[in-house]
CSV table of C-alpha atoms in Angstrom, one decimal:
chain,number,residue,atom,x,y,z
A,47,MET,CA,29.6,251.1,115.1
A,48,ASN,CA,33.3,251.1,114.2
A,49,ALA,CA,35.2,248.1,113.0
A,50,ALA,CA,37.0,247.5,116.3
A,51,ALA,CA,33.8,247.3,118.2
A,52,LEU,CA,32.2,245.0,115.7
A,53,ILE,CA,35.3,242.6,115.9
A,54,ARG,CA,35.0,242.6,119.7
A,55,ILE,CA,31.3,241.6,119.5
A,56,LEU,CA,31.9,238.9,116.9
A,57,LEU,CA,34.7,237.5,119.1
A,58,ILE,CA,32.5,237.4,122.2
A,59,LEU,CA,29.7,235.6,120.2
A,60,ALA,CA,32.2,233.1,118.9
A,61,ILE,CA,33.4,232.3,122.4
A,62,ILE,CA,29.8,231.9,123.6
A,63,ALA,CA,29.0,229.6,120.7
A,64,SER,CA,32.1,227.5,121.3
A,65,ALA,CA,31.2,227.0,124.9
A,66,ALA,CA,27.6,226.1,124.1
A,67,CYS,CA,28.7,223.5,121.6
A,68,GLY,CA,31.4,222.1,123.8
A,69,SER,CA,35.0,223.0,122.9
A,70,PRO,CA,37.8,220.5,123.4
A,71,GLY,CA,38.6,220.3,127.1
A,72,ASN,CA,37.7,218.3,130.2
A,73,HIS,CA,34.0,217.8,129.4
A,74,TYR,CA,33.1,216.7,125.9
A,75,HIS,CA,32.4,213.5,124.0
A,76,GLU,CA,33.0,212.4,120.4
A,77,GLU,CA,31.2,209.5,118.9
A,78,TYR,CA,31.0,207.8,115.6
A,79,THR,CA,28.5,204.9,115.0
A,80,ASN,CA,27.9,203.0,111.8
A,81,VAL,CA,25.4,200.1,111.8
A,82,LEU,CA,25.0,198.2,108.5
A,83,ARG,CA,22.6,195.3,107.8
A,84,VAL,CA,22.5,194.0,104.2
A,85,ALA,CA,21.4,190.9,102.3
A,86,GLY,CA,21.4,190.4,98.6
A,87,THR,CA,23.3,189.4,95.4
A,88,GLY,CA,25.6,191.6,93.4
A,89,LEU,CA,28.6,193.9,93.8
A,90,ILE,CA,30.1,194.5,97.2
A,91,ASP,CA,32.3,197.5,97.9
A,92,ILE,CA,32.7,198.5,101.6
A,93,SER,CA,35.4,200.5,103.3
A,94,THR,CA,35.9,202.2,106.7
A,95,SER,CA,38.9,204.0,108.0
A,96,ALA,CA,39.7,205.9,111.2
A,97,VAL,CA,42.8,207.8,112.3
A,98,ASP,CA,43.1,209.5,115.7
A,99,ARG,CA,46.6,210.8,116.4
A,100,ARG,CA,45.6,211.9,120.0
A,101,SER,CA,45.4,208.2,121.0
A,102,GLY,CA,47.6,206.5,118.4
A,103,LEU,CA,44.6,204.8,116.6
A,104,GLU,CA,44.9,203.8,113.0
A,105,TYR,CA,42.2,201.6,111.5
A,106,TYR,CA,41.3,200.4,108.0
A,107,ASN,CA,38.7,197.9,106.9
A,108,VAL,CA,37.9,197.2,103.2
A,109,MET,CA,36.0,194.5,101.3
A,110,TYR,CA,35.3,194.0,97.6
A,111,GLY,CA,33.6,191.2,95.6
A,112,GLU,CA,30.5,190.0,93.8
A,113,GLY,CA,28.1,187.3,94.9
A,114,ASP,CA,25.6,186.3,97.5
A,115,PHE,CA,26.3,188.4,100.5
A,116,GLU,CA,24.8,189.0,104.0
A,117,MET,CA,26.3,191.1,106.8
A,118,ASP,CA,25.3,192.6,110.1
A,119,SER,CA,28.0,195.0,111.4
A,120,THR,CA,28.5,197.8,113.9
A,121,HIS,CA,31.4,200.2,114.0
A,122,GLU,CA,31.7,202.5,117.1
A,123,ILE,CA,34.3,205.0,118.0
A,124,ALA,CA,34.0,207.0,121.2
A,125,THR,CA,36.5,209.6,122.5
A,126,ALA,CA,36.2,211.5,125.8
A,127,PRO,CA,39.3,213.5,126.4
A,128,SER,CA,40.3,214.7,129.8
A,129,GLY,CA,42.9,217.5,129.8
A,130,GLY,CA,45.7,216.6,127.5
A,131,SER,CA,45.0,212.9,127.1
A,132,ALA,CA,42.5,211.3,124.7
A,133,PRO,CA,41.0,208.0,125.9
A,134,THR,CA,39.5,206.3,122.9
A,135,ASN,CA,37.5,203.1,122.3
A,136,LEU,CA,36.9,201.5,118.9
A,137,THR,CA,34.8,198.3,118.5
A,138,ASP,CA,34.0,196.6,115.3
A,139,SER,CA,31.5,193.7,115.5
A,140,THR,CA,30.7,191.8,112.3
A,141,ARG,CA,28.6,188.7,111.3
A,142,MET,CA,29.0,187.9,107.6
A,143,THR,CA,28.3,185.2,105.0
A,144,TYR,CA,29.5,185.1,101.3
A,145,LEU,CA,29.1,182.8,98.4
A,146,GLY,CA,30.3,183.7,94.9
A,147,SER,CA,32.4,182.6,91.9
A,148,VAL,CA,34.3,185.9,92.1
A,149,PRO,CA,36.5,185.9,95.3
A,150,LEU,CA,35.5,188.3,98.1
A,151,VAL,CA,38.7,190.2,99.0
A,152,GLY,CA,39.1,191.8,102.4
A,153,PHE,CA,41.7,193.6,104.4
A,154,LYS,CA,41.6,194.9,108.0
A,155,LEU,CA,44.3,196.7,110.0
A,156,ILE,CA,44.2,198.0,113.5
A,157,LYS,CA,47.2,199.7,114.9
A,158,SER,CA,48.3,201.5,118.1
A,159,ARG,CA,51.1,203.8,116.8
A,160,SER,CA,53.9,204.5,119.3
A,161,ILE,CA,54.8,207.8,117.6
A,162,TYR,CA,51.5,209.2,118.7
A,163,GLY,CA,51.6,207.7,122.2
A,164,GLY,CA,50.3,204.2,121.5
A,165,ILE,CA,51.9,200.8,122.5
A,166,GLY,CA,53.6,200.1,119.1
A,167,ALA,CA,51.3,197.2,118.2
A,168,GLU,CA,49.3,196.2,115.2
A,169,ILE,CA,47.0,193.3,114.0
A,170,GLN,CA,45.9,192.7,110.5
A,171,GLU,CA,43.7,190.3,108.6
A,172,SER,CA,43.4,189.6,104.9
A,173,PHE,CA,41.4,187.1,102.8
A,174,ALA,CA,40.3,186.1,99.3
A,175,VAL,CA,37.5,183.6,99.5
A,176,THR,CA,34.7,182.2,97.3
A,177,GLU,CA,32.8,181.1,100.5
A,178,MET,CA,32.9,182.5,104.0
A,179,ASP,CA,30.9,182.4,107.2
A,180,ARG,CA,32.6,184.8,109.7
A,181,ILE,CA,32.0,186.3,113.1
A,182,GLN,CA,34.5,188.8,114.3
A,183,ARG,CA,35.0,191.5,117.0
A,184,THR,CA,37.9,194.0,116.8
A,185,PHE,CA,38.8,196.3,119.6
A,186,PHE,CA,41.1,199.2,120.3
A,187,GLY,CA,41.3,200.8,123.7
A,188,SER,CA,43.4,203.8,124.9
A,189,ARG,CA,42.8,204.8,128.5
A,190,ASN,CA,45.4,205.2,131.2
A,191,PRO,CA,46.5,202.9,132.7
A,192,CYS,CA,45.6,200.5,129.9
A,193,ASP,CA,46.1,200.3,126.2
A,194,ALA,CA,45.0,197.3,124.1
A,195,ILE,CA,44.1,196.0,120.7
A,196,SER,CA,42.5,192.7,119.9
A,197,MET,CA,40.8,190.7,117.2
A,198,ASP,CA,38.6,187.7,118.0
A,199,VAL,CA,37.5,185.8,114.9
A,200,SER,CA,35.6,182.6,114.1
A,201,ALA,CA,35.5,181.7,110.3
A,202,SER,CA,34.7,178.9,107.9
A,203,PHE,CA,35.9,179.6,104.4
A,204,ASN,CA,37.1,178.3,101.1
A,205,GLY,CA,40.1,180.3,99.8
A,206,THR,CA,43.0,182.1,101.5
A,207,TRP,CA,42.9,183.7,105.0
A,208,THR,CA,45.8,185.3,106.8
A,209,THR,CA,46.5,187.2,110.0
A,210,ASP,CA,49.6,189.0,111.2
A,211,ALA,CA,50.4,190.7,114.4
A,212,ALA,CA,53.4,192.7,115.6
A,213,TRP,CA,54.4,194.4,118.8
A,214,HIS,CA,57.6,196.4,118.7
A,215,LYS,CA,59.4,198.7,121.1
A,216,ILE,CA,62.9,199.8,120.1
A,217,PHE,CA,65.6,198.2,122.3
A,218,GLU,CA,62.8,196.5,124.4
A,219,LYS,CA,60.6,194.0,122.6
A,220,ASN,CA,59.8,192.5,119.2
A,221,VAL,CA,56.9,190.1,119.0
A,222,ARG,CA,55.4,188.8,115.7
A,223,ASP,CA,52.6,186.3,114.9
A,224,HIS,CA,51.7,185.0,111.4
A,225,THR,CA,48.9,182.6,110.4
A,226,SER,CA,47.9,181.6,106.9
A,227,PHE,CA,45.6,179.0,105.4
A,228,GLN,CA,44.7,178.2,101.8
A,229,GLY,CA,41.9,175.8,101.1
A,230,ARG,CA,38.7,174.9,103.0
A,231,PHE,CA,39.1,175.5,106.8
A,232,ASP,CA,37.3,176.2,110.0
A,233,VAL,CA,39.3,178.7,112.2
A,234,GLU,CA,38.9,180.3,115.6
A,235,LYS,CA,41.6,182.7,116.6
A,236,LEU,CA,42.1,185.4,119.3
A,237,LEU,CA,44.9,188.0,118.9
A,238,LYS,CA,45.3,190.3,121.9
A,239,ILE,CA,48.0,192.8,122.8
A,240,GLN,CA,47.7,194.8,126.0
A,241,GLU,CA,49.8,197.0,128.1
A,242,SER,CA,48.7,198.1,131.6
A,243,GLY,CA,50.1,200.2,134.4
A,244,GLN,CA,48.2,198.0,136.9
A,245,PRO,CA,47.9,194.2,137.2
A,246,GLN,CA,45.0,192.8,135.1
A,247,SER,CA,43.4,189.4,135.9
A,248,ARG,CA,42.0,189.2,132.4
A,249,PHE,CA,41.2,191.3,129.3
A,250,SER,CA,37.6,192.5,129.2
A,251,GLY,CA,37.7,195.7,127.2
A,252,ILE,CA,37.3,199.2,128.3
A,253,ASP,CA,34.0,201.0,128.8
A,254,PHE,CA,33.4,204.7,129.5
């Protein structure tokens, strides 16, 4: 068998394998799931990040500290492209308690980047606490005719806790929100930014 024939055979096999595995097109599904349940005392070092330029998603979530810690969290990212678009869902649900003499430091950012087709919005949260009870759900949705990001949090803490949100479109809009508390507080806050091509009675998330 000459080299040209061998190359043709390998090319055919590669095409068949790609079709069997599901190449990017109208009928494939991507999914990332991370479920973490932990309880104990000691060093805490947790980080998650996700960037998807097809949908404008940019997400970072980090925590570091040392003390008594309990957490039940689920991160899910699902992408199901159709043609040239890439509808994407990200959900982050977390229940957490912390107690320690060393502050637990955390930072979270979820962004819909306009340069990649998003709505030009971002929400971020940061904290440095010696005590915290926290329930939070973070959401990113990209699916015509709706794009949205949201953060819904209920927290009791001793320390510093801050949220910032921004929504910017050049020559169109510039919205900013800032909240910061230092001391011992109970807080409930919902941040939501949504853009839709159809009237929406309320925000309820996006499911495939």
